[in-house]
mmCIF file of C-alpha atoms and ligand atoms in Angstrom:
data_model
loop_
_atom_site.group_PDB
_atom_site.id
_atom_site.type_symbol
_atom_site.label_atom_id
_atom_site.label_comp_id
_atom_site.label_asym_id
_atom_site.label_seq_id
_atom_site.Cartn_x
_atom_site.Cartn_y
_atom_site.Cartn_z
ATOM 1 C CA MET A 1 -25.275 11.318 -0.895
ATOM 2 C CA HIS A 2 -23.008 11.941 1.483
ATOM 3 C CA LEU A 3 -18.960 12.066 1.226
ATOM 4 C CA PRO A 4 -15.746 12.223 3.666
ATOM 5 C CA ASN A 5 -14.730 16.034 3.766
ATOM 6 C CA ASP A 6 -10.818 14.993 4.347
ATOM 7 C CA VAL A 7 -9.049 11.981 2.755
ATOM 8 C CA ARG A 8 -6.269 10.747 4.006
ATOM 9 C CA VAL A 9 -3.586 9.601 0.845
ATOM 10 C CA VAL A 10 -1.114 6.925 1.648
ATOM 11 C CA GLU A 11 1.375 7.076 -0.804
ATOM 12 C CA VAL A 12 2.760 3.308 -1.448
ATOM 13 C CA GLY A 13 4.714 4.329 -4.462
ATOM 14 C CA PRO A 14 8.184 4.020 -3.285
ATOM 15 C CA ARG A 15 7.178 0.105 -1.736
ATOM 16 C CA ASP A 16 4.691 -1.172 -3.824
ATOM 17 C CA GLY A 17 5.390 0.895 -6.938
ATOM 18 C CA LEU A 18 8.740 0.293 -7.318
ATOM 19 C CA GLN A 19 8.895 -3.354 -5.690
ATOM 20 C CA ASN A 20 8.112 -5.207 -9.189
ATOM 21 C CA GLU A 21 11.178 -2.837 -11.007
ATOM 22 C CA LYS A 22 13.159 -5.186 -12.948
ATOM 23 C CA ASP A 23 16.057 -2.402 -13.050
ATOM 24 C CA PRO A 24 15.471 -1.296 -9.452
ATOM 25 C CA LEU A 25 16.217 2.739 -9.004
ATOM 26 C CA SER A 26 18.947 3.574 -6.955
ATOM 27 C CA VAL A 27 19.159 4.086 -3.394
ATOM 28 C CA GLU A 28 19.502 7.857 -4.137
ATOM 29 C CA GLN A 29 16.899 7.885 -6.816
ATOM 30 C CA ARG A 30 14.235 6.333 -4.166
ATOM 31 C CA VAL A 31 15.487 8.768 -1.444
ATOM 32 C CA GLN A 32 14.803 11.759 -3.826
ATOM 33 C CA LEU A 33 11.375 10.220 -4.707
ATOM 34 C CA VAL A 34 10.634 10.191 -1.139
ATOM 35 C CA ASN A 35 11.610 13.770 -0.173
ATOM 36 C CA ALA A 36 9.579 15.074 -3.621
ATOM 37 C CA LEU A 37 6.437 13.364 -2.332
ATOM 38 C CA ALA A 38 7.156 14.638 1.056
ATOM 39 C CA ARG A 39 7.340 18.006 0.002
ATOM 40 C CA ALA A 40 4.132 17.515 -2.337
ATOM 41 C CA GLY A 41 2.420 17.206 1.088
ATOM 42 C CA VAL A 42 2.070 13.403 1.519
ATOM 43 C CA SER A 43 1.530 12.331 5.250
ATOM 44 C CA SER A 44 1.796 8.970 4.830
ATOM 45 C CA VAL A 45 4.708 7.074 2.530
ATOM 46 C CA GLU A 46 6.042 3.798 2.368
ATOM 47 C CA VAL A 47 9.190 4.257 2.066
ATOM 48 C CA GLY A 48 10.309 0.231 1.335
ATOM 49 C CA SER A 49 9.943 -2.857 3.034
ATOM 50 C CA PHE A 50 12.515 -4.975 4.750
ATOM 51 C CA VAL A 51 11.805 -8.446 3.225
ATOM 52 C CA SER A 52 13.977 -10.712 2.020
ATOM 53 C CA PRO A 53 16.211 -9.406 -1.220
ATOM 54 C CA LYS A 54 16.101 -12.882 -2.849
ATOM 55 C CA TRP A 55 12.513 -12.997 -2.990
ATOM 56 C CA VAL A 56 11.782 -8.823 -4.136
ATOM 57 C CA PRO A 57 15.435 -7.628 -4.848
ATOM 58 C CA ALA A 58 14.009 -4.159 -5.737
ATOM 59 C CA MET A 59 13.866 -3.187 -2.270
ATOM 60 C CA ALA A 60 16.935 -4.419 -1.340
ATOM 61 C CA ALA A 61 18.902 -1.195 0.732
ATOM 62 C CA SER A 62 15.542 0.111 2.381
ATOM 63 C CA ASP A 63 17.701 0.367 5.352
ATOM 64 C CA GLU A 64 19.722 2.539 3.245
ATOM 65 C CA VAL A 65 16.912 4.587 1.640
ATOM 66 C CA PHE A 66 15.421 5.319 5.442
ATOM 67 C CA ARG A 67 19.249 6.549 6.752
ATOM 68 C CA LYS A 68 18.950 9.199 3.915
ATOM 69 C CA ILE A 69 16.121 10.517 3.659
ATOM 70 C CA GLU A 70 15.025 14.133 5.251
ATOM 71 C CA ARG A 71 12.703 13.638 7.576
ATOM 72 C CA ARG A 72 9.711 16.090 7.666
ATOM 73 C CA PRO A 73 7.996 16.940 11.270
ATOM 74 C CA GLY A 74 4.354 15.283 10.764
ATOM 75 C CA THR A 75 5.278 12.891 8.084
ATOM 76 C CA VAL A 76 4.831 9.226 8.671
ATOM 77 C CA TYR A 77 7.623 6.938 6.944
ATOM 78 C CA SER A 78 6.568 3.472 7.163
ATOM 79 C CA ALA A 79 8.076 0.152 6.265
ATOM 80 C CA LEU A 80 6.526 -3.305 4.797
ATOM 81 C CA VAL A 81 7.773 -5.858 7.462
ATOM 82 C CA PRO A 82 6.996 -9.739 6.956
ATOM 83 C CA ASN A 83 8.454 -10.992 10.010
ATOM 84 C CA GLU A 84 10.528 -10.595 12.930
ATOM 85 C CA ARG A 85 13.992 -9.940 11.262
ATOM 86 C CA GLY A 86 12.249 -7.489 8.993
ATOM 87 C CA LEU A 87 10.792 -5.394 12.335
ATOM 88 C CA GLU A 88 14.447 -5.491 13.333
ATOM 89 C CA GLY A 89 15.588 -3.792 10.743
ATOM 90 C CA ALA A 90 12.663 -1.180 10.453
ATOM 91 C CA LEU A 91 13.557 -0.156 13.966
ATOM 92 C CA GLU A 92 16.922 0.054 13.498
ATOM 93 C CA SER A 93 16.212 2.458 10.147
ATOM 94 C CA ASN A 94 13.773 4.280 12.859
ATOM 95 C CA VAL A 95 10.940 4.116 11.008
ATOM 96 C CA SER A 96 7.476 6.312 12.006
ATOM 97 C CA GLU A 97 5.306 2.988 11.349
ATOM 98 C CA ILE A 98 4.811 -0.495 9.705
ATOM 99 C CA ALA A 99 2.571 -2.295 7.886
ATOM 100 C CA VAL A 100 2.027 -5.766 8.251
ATOM 101 C CA PHE A 101 0.325 -8.118 5.624
ATOM 102 C CA ILE A 102 -1.923 -11.366 5.754
ATOM 103 C CA SER A 103 -3.849 -12.408 2.345
ATOM 104 C CA ALA A 104 -7.604 -13.118 1.757
ATOM 105 C CA SER A 105 -6.385 -16.174 0.036
ATOM 106 C CA GLU A 106 -4.372 -18.802 0.681
ATOM 107 C CA SER A 107 -2.556 -20.353 -2.748
ATOM 108 C CA PHE A 108 -1.501 -16.461 -2.954
ATOM 109 C CA SER A 109 -0.193 -16.182 1.081
ATOM 110 C CA LYS A 110 1.958 -19.355 -0.054
ATOM 111 C CA ARG A 111 3.220 -17.794 -2.950
ATOM 112 C CA ASN A 112 4.050 -14.304 -1.718
ATOM 113 C CA ILE A 113 5.650 -15.068 1.672
ATOM 114 C CA ASN A 114 5.535 -19.239 1.694
ATOM 115 C CA CYS A 115 3.341 -19.596 4.621
ATOM 116 C CA SER A 116 -0.832 -20.132 5.423
ATOM 117 C CA ILE A 117 -2.951 -17.559 6.615
ATOM 118 C CA GLU A 118 -2.677 -19.186 10.040
ATOM 119 C CA GLU A 119 0.458 -19.246 9.301
ATOM 120 C CA SER A 120 1.527 -15.954 8.909
ATOM 121 C CA PHE A 121 -0.834 -14.741 11.828
ATOM 122 C CA GLU A 122 1.681 -16.914 14.282
ATOM 123 C CA ARG A 123 4.500 -15.336 12.232
ATOM 124 C CA LEU A 124 3.335 -12.075 13.062
ATOM 125 C CA LYS A 125 2.811 -12.242 16.960
ATOM 126 C CA PRO A 126 6.320 -11.554 17.873
ATOM 127 C CA VAL A 127 6.395 -8.672 15.087
ATOM 128 C CA PHE A 128 2.837 -6.819 16.983
ATOM 129 C CA ASP A 129 4.616 -7.530 20.429
ATOM 130 C CA LYS A 130 7.678 -6.028 19.740
ATOM 131 C CA ALA A 131 6.090 -3.202 17.787
ATOM 132 C CA PHE A 132 3.835 -2.165 20.511
ATOM 133 C CA LYS A 133 7.246 -2.553 22.977
ATOM 134 C CA ALA A 134 8.617 0.093 20.668
ATOM 135 C CA SER A 135 5.533 2.239 20.313
ATOM 136 C CA ILE A 136 5.597 1.632 16.695
ATOM 137 C CA PRO A 137 1.915 1.774 15.573
ATOM 138 C CA VAL A 138 1.005 -1.276 13.004
ATOM 139 C CA ARG A 139 -1.152 -0.891 9.718
ATOM 140 C CA GLY A 140 -2.402 -4.170 8.376
ATOM 141 C CA TYR A 141 -2.833 -4.956 4.720
ATOM 142 C CA LEU A 142 -5.377 -8.013 3.484
ATOM 143 C CA SER A 143 -4.420 -8.877 0.172
ATOM 144 C CA CYS A 144 -6.504 -10.550 -2.216
ATOM 145 C CA VAL A 145 -9.893 -8.788 -1.135
ATOM 146 C CA ALA A 146 -11.499 -9.009 -4.258
ATOM 147 C CA GLY A 147 -10.291 -11.915 -5.857
ATOM 148 C CA CYS A 148 -6.791 -14.201 -6.092
ATOM 149 C CA PRO A 149 -4.895 -15.146 -9.193
ATOM 150 C CA TYR A 150 -4.749 -18.657 -8.442
ATOM 151 C CA GLU A 151 -8.184 -18.949 -6.730
ATOM 152 C CA GLY A 152 -10.283 -16.885 -8.346
ATOM 153 C CA ALA A 153 -13.387 -14.678 -6.398
ATOM 154 C CA ILE A 154 -12.815 -14.520 -2.839
ATOM 155 C CA SER A 155 -15.706 -14.467 0.030
ATOM 156 C CA PRO A 156 -16.612 -10.753 1.485
ATOM 157 C CA ALA A 157 -17.227 -13.110 4.700
ATOM 158 C CA VAL A 158 -13.394 -14.518 4.996
ATOM 159 C CA VAL A 159 -12.537 -10.950 3.802
ATOM 160 C CA ALA A 160 -14.549 -9.254 7.073
ATOM 161 C CA GLU A 161 -13.024 -12.240 9.403
ATOM 162 C CA LEU A 162 -9.874 -11.746 9.042
ATOM 163 C CA SER A 163 -9.988 -7.872 8.883
ATOM 164 C CA ARG A 164 -11.399 -8.362 12.332
ATOM 165 C CA ARG A 165 -8.379 -10.451 13.702
ATOM 166 C CA LEU A 166 -6.311 -7.776 12.265
ATOM 167 C CA VAL A 167 -7.851 -5.053 14.038
ATOM 168 C CA GLU A 168 -8.129 -7.613 17.218
ATOM 169 C CA THR A 169 -4.347 -7.987 17.127
ATOM 170 C CA GLY A 170 -3.707 -4.220 17.553
ATOM 171 C CA CYS A 171 -3.819 -2.869 13.743
ATOM 172 C CA TYR A 172 -4.426 0.629 13.821
ATOM 173 C CA GLU A 173 -6.049 0.375 10.286
ATOM 174 C CA VAL A 174 -6.885 -2.261 7.931
ATOM 175 C CA SER A 175 -6.049 -1.545 4.521
ATOM 176 C CA LEU A 176 -8.276 -4.112 2.093
ATOM 177 C CA GLY A 177 -5.931 -4.825 -1.155
ATOM 178 C CA ASP A 178 -7.457 -5.575 -4.397
ATOM 179 C CA THR A 179 -4.015 -6.731 -5.153
ATOM 180 C CA ILE A 180 -4.846 -7.883 -8.810
ATOM 181 C CA GLY A 181 -7.276 -4.971 -9.586
ATOM 182 C CA VAL A 182 -10.617 -7.216 -10.256
ATOM 183 C CA ALA A 183 -12.983 -5.319 -8.258
ATOM 184 C CA THR A 184 -16.124 -3.401 -9.386
ATOM 185 C CA PRO A 185 -18.536 -1.334 -7.588
ATOM 186 C CA PRO A 186 -20.441 -3.541 -6.235
ATOM 187 C CA VAL A 187 -17.896 -5.925 -5.472
ATOM 188 C CA VAL A 188 -16.851 -3.075 -3.203
ATOM 189 C CA ALA A 189 -19.483 -2.629 -2.028
ATOM 190 C CA ASP A 190 -20.585 -6.252 -1.143
ATOM 191 C CA VAL A 191 -17.035 -6.141 0.840
ATOM 192 C CA LEU A 192 -17.402 -2.786 2.635
ATOM 193 C CA ASP A 193 -20.800 -3.969 3.596
ATOM 194 C CA GLN A 194 -19.326 -7.499 5.673
ATOM 195 C CA VAL A 195 -16.304 -5.683 6.712
ATOM 196 C CA PHE A 196 -18.206 -3.212 8.173
ATOM 197 C CA SER A 197 -20.134 -5.233 9.970
ATOM 198 C CA VAL A 198 -17.404 -6.451 12.458
ATOM 199 C CA VAL A 199 -14.832 -3.356 12.250
ATOM 200 C CA LYS A 200 -15.637 0.314 12.186
ATOM 201 C CA VAL A 201 -15.234 2.412 9.512
ATOM 202 C CA SER A 202 -12.849 4.664 11.196
ATOM 203 C CA LYS A 203 -10.268 1.878 10.764
ATOM 204 C CA VAL A 204 -10.558 0.596 7.391
ATOM 205 C CA ALA A 205 -8.369 2.138 4.382
ATOM 206 C CA VAL A 206 -8.723 0.979 0.636
ATOM 207 C CA HIS A 207 -6.123 -0.310 -1.965
ATOM 208 C CA PHE A 208 -6.957 -0.624 -5.622
ATOM 209 C CA HIS A 209 -5.141 -1.560 -8.438
ATOM 210 C CA ASP A 210 -6.430 -0.241 -12.012
ATOM 211 C CA THR A 211 -5.736 -3.488 -13.924
ATOM 212 C CA TYR A 212 -9.485 -2.695 -15.532
ATOM 213 C CA GLY A 213 -9.574 1.165 -15.228
ATOM 214 C CA TYR A 214 -11.748 0.719 -12.082
ATOM 215 C CA ALA A 215 -9.794 1.803 -9.730
ATOM 216 C CA LEU A 216 -11.577 5.596 -8.825
ATOM 217 C CA ALA A 217 -15.198 4.230 -9.772
ATOM 218 C CA ASN A 218 -14.190 1.960 -6.708
ATOM 219 C CA VAL A 219 -12.928 4.441 -4.603
ATOM 220 C CA PHE A 220 -16.111 6.668 -5.248
ATOM 221 C CA GLN A 221 -17.797 3.493 -3.940
ATOM 222 C CA ALA A 222 -15.826 3.296 -0.736
ATOM 223 C CA LEU A 223 -16.241 7.093 -0.104
ATOM 224 C CA GLN A 224 -19.837 6.767 0.016
ATOM 225 C CA HIS A 225 -19.304 3.486 1.976
ATOM 226 C CA GLY A 226 -17.436 6.328 5.013
ATOM 227 C CA VAL A 227 -14.247 5.177 4.143
ATOM 228 C CA SER A 228 -11.621 8.527 4.242
ATOM 229 C CA VAL A 229 -8.341 6.904 3.841
ATOM 230 C CA VAL A 230 -7.256 5.471 0.192
ATOM 231 C CA ASP A 231 -4.274 4.277 -0.673
ATOM 232 C CA SER A 232 -2.154 5.087 -4.016
ATOM 233 C CA ALA A 233 0.962 5.108 -6.046
ATOM 234 C CA ILE A 234 2.959 7.927 -8.027
ATOM 235 C CA ALA A 235 2.322 7.816 -11.443
ATOM 236 C CA GLY A 236 0.509 4.998 -11.142
ATOM 237 C CA LEU A 237 3.626 2.840 -10.599
ATOM 238 C CA GLY A 238 3.223 -0.906 -9.515
ATOM 239 C CA GLY A 239 2.330 -4.314 -9.885
ATOM 240 C CA CYS A 240 2.908 -7.456 -7.365
ATOM 241 C CA PRO A 241 5.757 -9.740 -7.843
ATOM 242 C CA TYR A 242 3.345 -12.630 -7.238
ATOM 243 C CA ALA A 243 0.224 -11.747 -8.787
ATOM 244 C CA ARG A 244 1.231 -11.961 -12.344
ATOM 245 C CA GLY A 245 -0.948 -9.576 -14.788
ATOM 246 C CA ALA A 246 -1.300 -7.406 -11.730
ATOM 247 C CA SER A 247 -1.524 -3.855 -13.001
ATOM 248 C CA GLY A 248 -0.117 -0.784 -11.451
ATOM 249 C CA ASN A 249 -1.445 0.838 -8.429
ATOM 250 C CA LEU A 250 -4.454 3.384 -8.536
ATOM 251 C CA CYS A 251 -2.512 6.693 -9.283
ATOM 252 C CA THR A 252 -1.989 9.352 -6.874
ATOM 253 C CA GLU A 253 -2.470 12.340 -8.937
ATOM 254 C CA ASP A 254 -5.082 10.854 -10.622
ATOM 255 C CA LEU A 255 -6.879 10.151 -7.105
ATOM 256 C CA VAL A 256 -5.874 13.827 -6.090
ATOM 257 C CA HIS A 257 -7.622 15.166 -8.875
ATOM 258 C CA PHE A 258 -10.438 13.603 -8.430
ATOM 259 C CA LEU A 259 -11.052 14.235 -4.843
ATOM 260 C CA GLN A 260 -10.498 17.922 -5.523
ATOM 261 C CA ASP A 261 -13.411 17.409 -7.998
ATOM 262 C CA LEU A 262 -15.401 16.408 -5.433
ATOM 263 C CA GLY A 263 -14.437 19.131 -2.864
ATOM 264 C CA ILE A 264 -12.951 17.035 -0.591
ATOM 265 C CA ASN A 265 -9.435 17.778 1.148
ATOM 266 C CA THR A 266 -6.295 16.115 0.703
ATOM 267 C CA GLY A 267 -3.652 18.633 1.901
ATOM 268 C CA LEU A 268 -1.461 17.947 -1.135
ATOM 269 C CA ASP A 269 -0.010 19.777 -3.697
ATOM 270 C CA LEU A 270 -1.315 18.419 -7.019
ATOM 271 C CA ASP A 271 1.169 20.373 -9.194
ATOM 272 C CA GLY A 272 4.183 19.149 -6.776
ATOM 273 C CA LEU A 273 2.692 15.194 -7.270
ATOM 274 C CA MET A 274 2.386 15.578 -11.228
ATOM 275 C CA ALA A 275 5.700 17.199 -11.658
ATOM 276 C CA THR A 276 7.259 14.246 -9.165
ATOM 277 C CA GLY A 277 5.480 11.384 -11.126
ATOM 278 C CA ASN A 278 6.810 12.625 -14.337
ATOM 279 C CA TRP A 279 10.293 12.662 -13.017
ATOM 280 C CA VAL A 280 10.027 9.205 -11.739
ATOM 281 C CA SER A 281 8.715 7.805 -14.846
ATOM 282 C CA GLU A 282 11.489 9.287 -16.476
ATOM 283 C CA GLN A 283 14.208 7.873 -14.288
ATOM 284 C CA LEU A 284 12.376 4.340 -15.239
ATOM 285 C CA GLY A 285 12.468 5.279 -18.853
ATOM 286 C CA ARG A 286 8.320 5.511 -19.023
ATOM 287 C CA ARG A 287 5.552 7.937 -19.414
ATOM 288 C CA SER A 288 3.863 8.450 -16.140
ATOM 289 C CA LEU A 289 0.578 7.063 -16.177
ATOM 290 C CA ALA A 290 -1.462 10.213 -14.481
ATOM 291 C CA LYS A 291 -4.351 11.174 -16.545
ATOM 292 C CA VAL A 292 -4.496 14.493 -15.319
ATOM 293 C CA SER A 293 -0.825 15.421 -16.225
ATOM 294 C CA ALA A 294 -1.285 14.195 -19.394
ATOM 295 C CA ALA A 295 -4.757 16.033 -20.041
ATOM 296 C CA ARG A 296 -2.681 19.398 -18.134
ATOM 297 C CA ALA A 297 0.245 18.568 -20.663
ATOM 298 C CA ARG A 298 -2.430 18.871 -24.088
ATOM 299 C CA GLU A 299 -4.038 22.590 -22.606
HETATM 300 P P1 HMG B 301 11.176 -18.002 3.678
HETATM 301 O O1 HMG B 301 12.323 -18.246 2.585
HETATM 302 O O2 HMG B 301 10.198 -18.520 3.608
HETATM 303 O O3 HMG B 301 12.003 -17.815 5.094
HETATM 304 O O4 HMG B 301 10.870 -16.486 3.185
HETATM 305 P P2 HMG B 301 13.699 -18.202 5.300
HETATM 306 O O5 HMG B 301 12.814 -17.651 6.789
HETATM 307 O O6 HMG B 301 13.644 -19.263 5.106
HETATM 308 O O7 HMG B 301 14.030 -17.132 4.810
HETATM 309 C C1 HMG B 301 14.773 -17.287 3.391
HETATM 310 C C2 HMG B 301 15.997 -16.137 3.365
HETATM 311 O O8 HMG B 301 15.540 -14.953 3.061
HETATM 312 C C3 HMG B 301 16.746 -16.716 4.588
HETATM 313 O O9 HMG B 301 17.934 -15.944 4.050
HETATM 314 C C4 HMG B 301 16.429 -15.512 5.543
HETATM 315 O O10 HMG B 301 17.646 -14.993 6.463
HETATM 316 C C5 HMG B 301 16.463 -14.144 4.293
HETATM 317 P P3 HMG B 301 19.442 -17.127 3.160
HETATM 318 O O11 HMG B 301 19.582 -17.929 4.385
HETATM 319 O O12 HMG B 301 18.755 -18.090 2.247
HETATM 320 O O13 HMG B 301 19.983 -16.550 2.486
HETATM 321 N N1 HMG B 301 15.144 -13.255 5.306
HETATM 322 C C6 HMG B 301 15.247 -12.034 5.227
HETATM 323 N N2 HMG B 301 16.357 -11.300 4.841
HETATM 324 C C7 HMG B 301 16.215 -9.796 4.698
HETATM 325 N N3 HMG B 301 14.758 -9.396 5.360
HETATM 326 C C8 HMG B 301 13.869 -10.132 5.769
HETATM 327 C C9 HMG B 301 14.146 -11.628 5.750
HETATM 328 N N4 HMG B 301 13.024 -12.709 6.553
HETATM 329 C C10 HMG B 301 13.789 -14.141 6.118
HETATM 330 N N5 HMG B 301 12.858 -10.118 6.412
HETATM 331 C C11 HMG B 301 9.840 -14.109 3.385
HETATM 332 C C12 HMG B 301 9.779 -15.672 3.891
HETATM 333 C C13 HMG B 301 8.352 -13.763 4.499
HETATM 334 C C14 HMG B 301 11.311 -13.756 4.109
HETATM 335 C C15 HMG B 301 9.950 -13.961 2.184
HETATM 336 O O14 HMG B 301 8.785 -14.989 1.644
HETATM 337 C C16 HMG B 301 9.590 -12.831 1.830
HETATM 338 O O15 HMG B 301 10.463 -11.650 2.023
HETATM 339 N N6 HMG B 301 8.506 -12.355 1.388
HETATM 340 C C17 HMG B 301 8.465 -11.047 0.645
HETATM 341 C C18 HMG B 301 7.502 -10.843 -0.385
HETATM 342 C C19 HMG B 301 7.062 -9.488 -0.482
HETATM 343 O O16 HMG B 301 7.460 -8.465 -0.414
HETATM 344 N N7 HMG B 301 5.781 -9.183 -0.994
HETATM 345 C C20 HMG B 301 5.180 -7.933 -2.111
HETATM 346 C C21 HMG B 301 4.315 -7.246 -0.810
HETATM 347 S S1 HMG B 301 2.938 -7.753 -0.306
HETATM 348 C C22 HMG B 301 2.057 -6.516 -1.624
HETATM 349 O O17 HMG B 301 2.719 -5.997 -2.515
HETATM 350 C C23 HMG B 301 0.595 -6.646 -1.556
HETATM 351 C C24 HMG B 301 -0.132 -5.234 -0.533
HETATM 352 O O18 HMG B 301 0.681 -4.127 -1.368
HETATM 353 C C25 HMG B 301 -1.199 -5.100 -0.843
HETATM 354 C C26 HMG B 301 -1.798 -5.461 -2.254
HETATM 355 O O19 HMG B 301 -1.312 -4.703 -3.022
HETATM 356 O O20 HMG B 301 -3.315 -5.697 -2.335
HETATM 357 C C27 HMG B 301 0.583 -5.181 0.733
HETATM 358 MG MG1 MG B 302 -0.662 -3.065 -3.617
#
């Protein structure tokens, strides 16, 4: 079995993790979280999103968060952007890169960003143009790659074609999102086989939610397919506002512990991550979902 030597972990907790919170963290708490993650060695962190605060209230004031964070050299501080207006906010906030998103499901696209898949490509055209002019790298998310809360199963051929278009349009990487956490290892294998027929392995990341507890099994499948970039959220935070029933993201601490056990380098400090996961869970008034933190606490 061949596994990568190194994995880059993209920390999405401050954005994907917190965007669904009914009682959002304050700007100061969000700043502390981003700073603690960077101190624990996180090299890519999604700090927030420049979306409509009416649609996603918990991500309001992402510009203030960007203004107040410490910027560590070598750390990528990115923001999710849905349209040109969001890009302008992101550029004013001096982001290192942006992430755009497209859905593999028409119904999810309408509920999430109020337009069809084709319209979302149109909407993103000026975003790509302006980001490239500003020399800002663009990461692309494709959501609902293994299933949609409204449509059910999604065809891997559709996922492959949309991934190809995102790369062709200029995304340096496409993150395949199992937004509602319904993927199983065989489904991941099918999706990746199709995607890799049209997109290079080095351009693909995976993004799992742990609804049924399969996220790490799915990561293992992806690693065996050569994927070496994995998204996760500290303390397993998350849930998507437009995907009812979607549970938290794959937990960063558990991912890093798993990768360490496989002998794969991440460059991350697990103790620092566990402390950060416990801290942010306390701020939210709940326990961290990290299994490794619970196990270590019992030792
Ligand atoms: P809309 O209502 O169709 O568009 O929203 P609109 O142009 O009519 O704008 C509505 C209002 O929003 C207007 O304000 C605009 O000015 C304002 P009003 O006139 O009503 O006062 N507006 C904005 N405000 C701030 N920043 C902006 C912006 N744009 C317009 N950038 C829109 C369209 C895209 C704006 C809206 O649908 C939206 O913000 N959606 C965001 C949804 C979102 O963030 N979803 C979660 C992220 S995706 C995800 O989680 C999946 C992922 O994690 C992968 C995975 O898990 O698998 C990526
Ligand atoms: Mg997600």
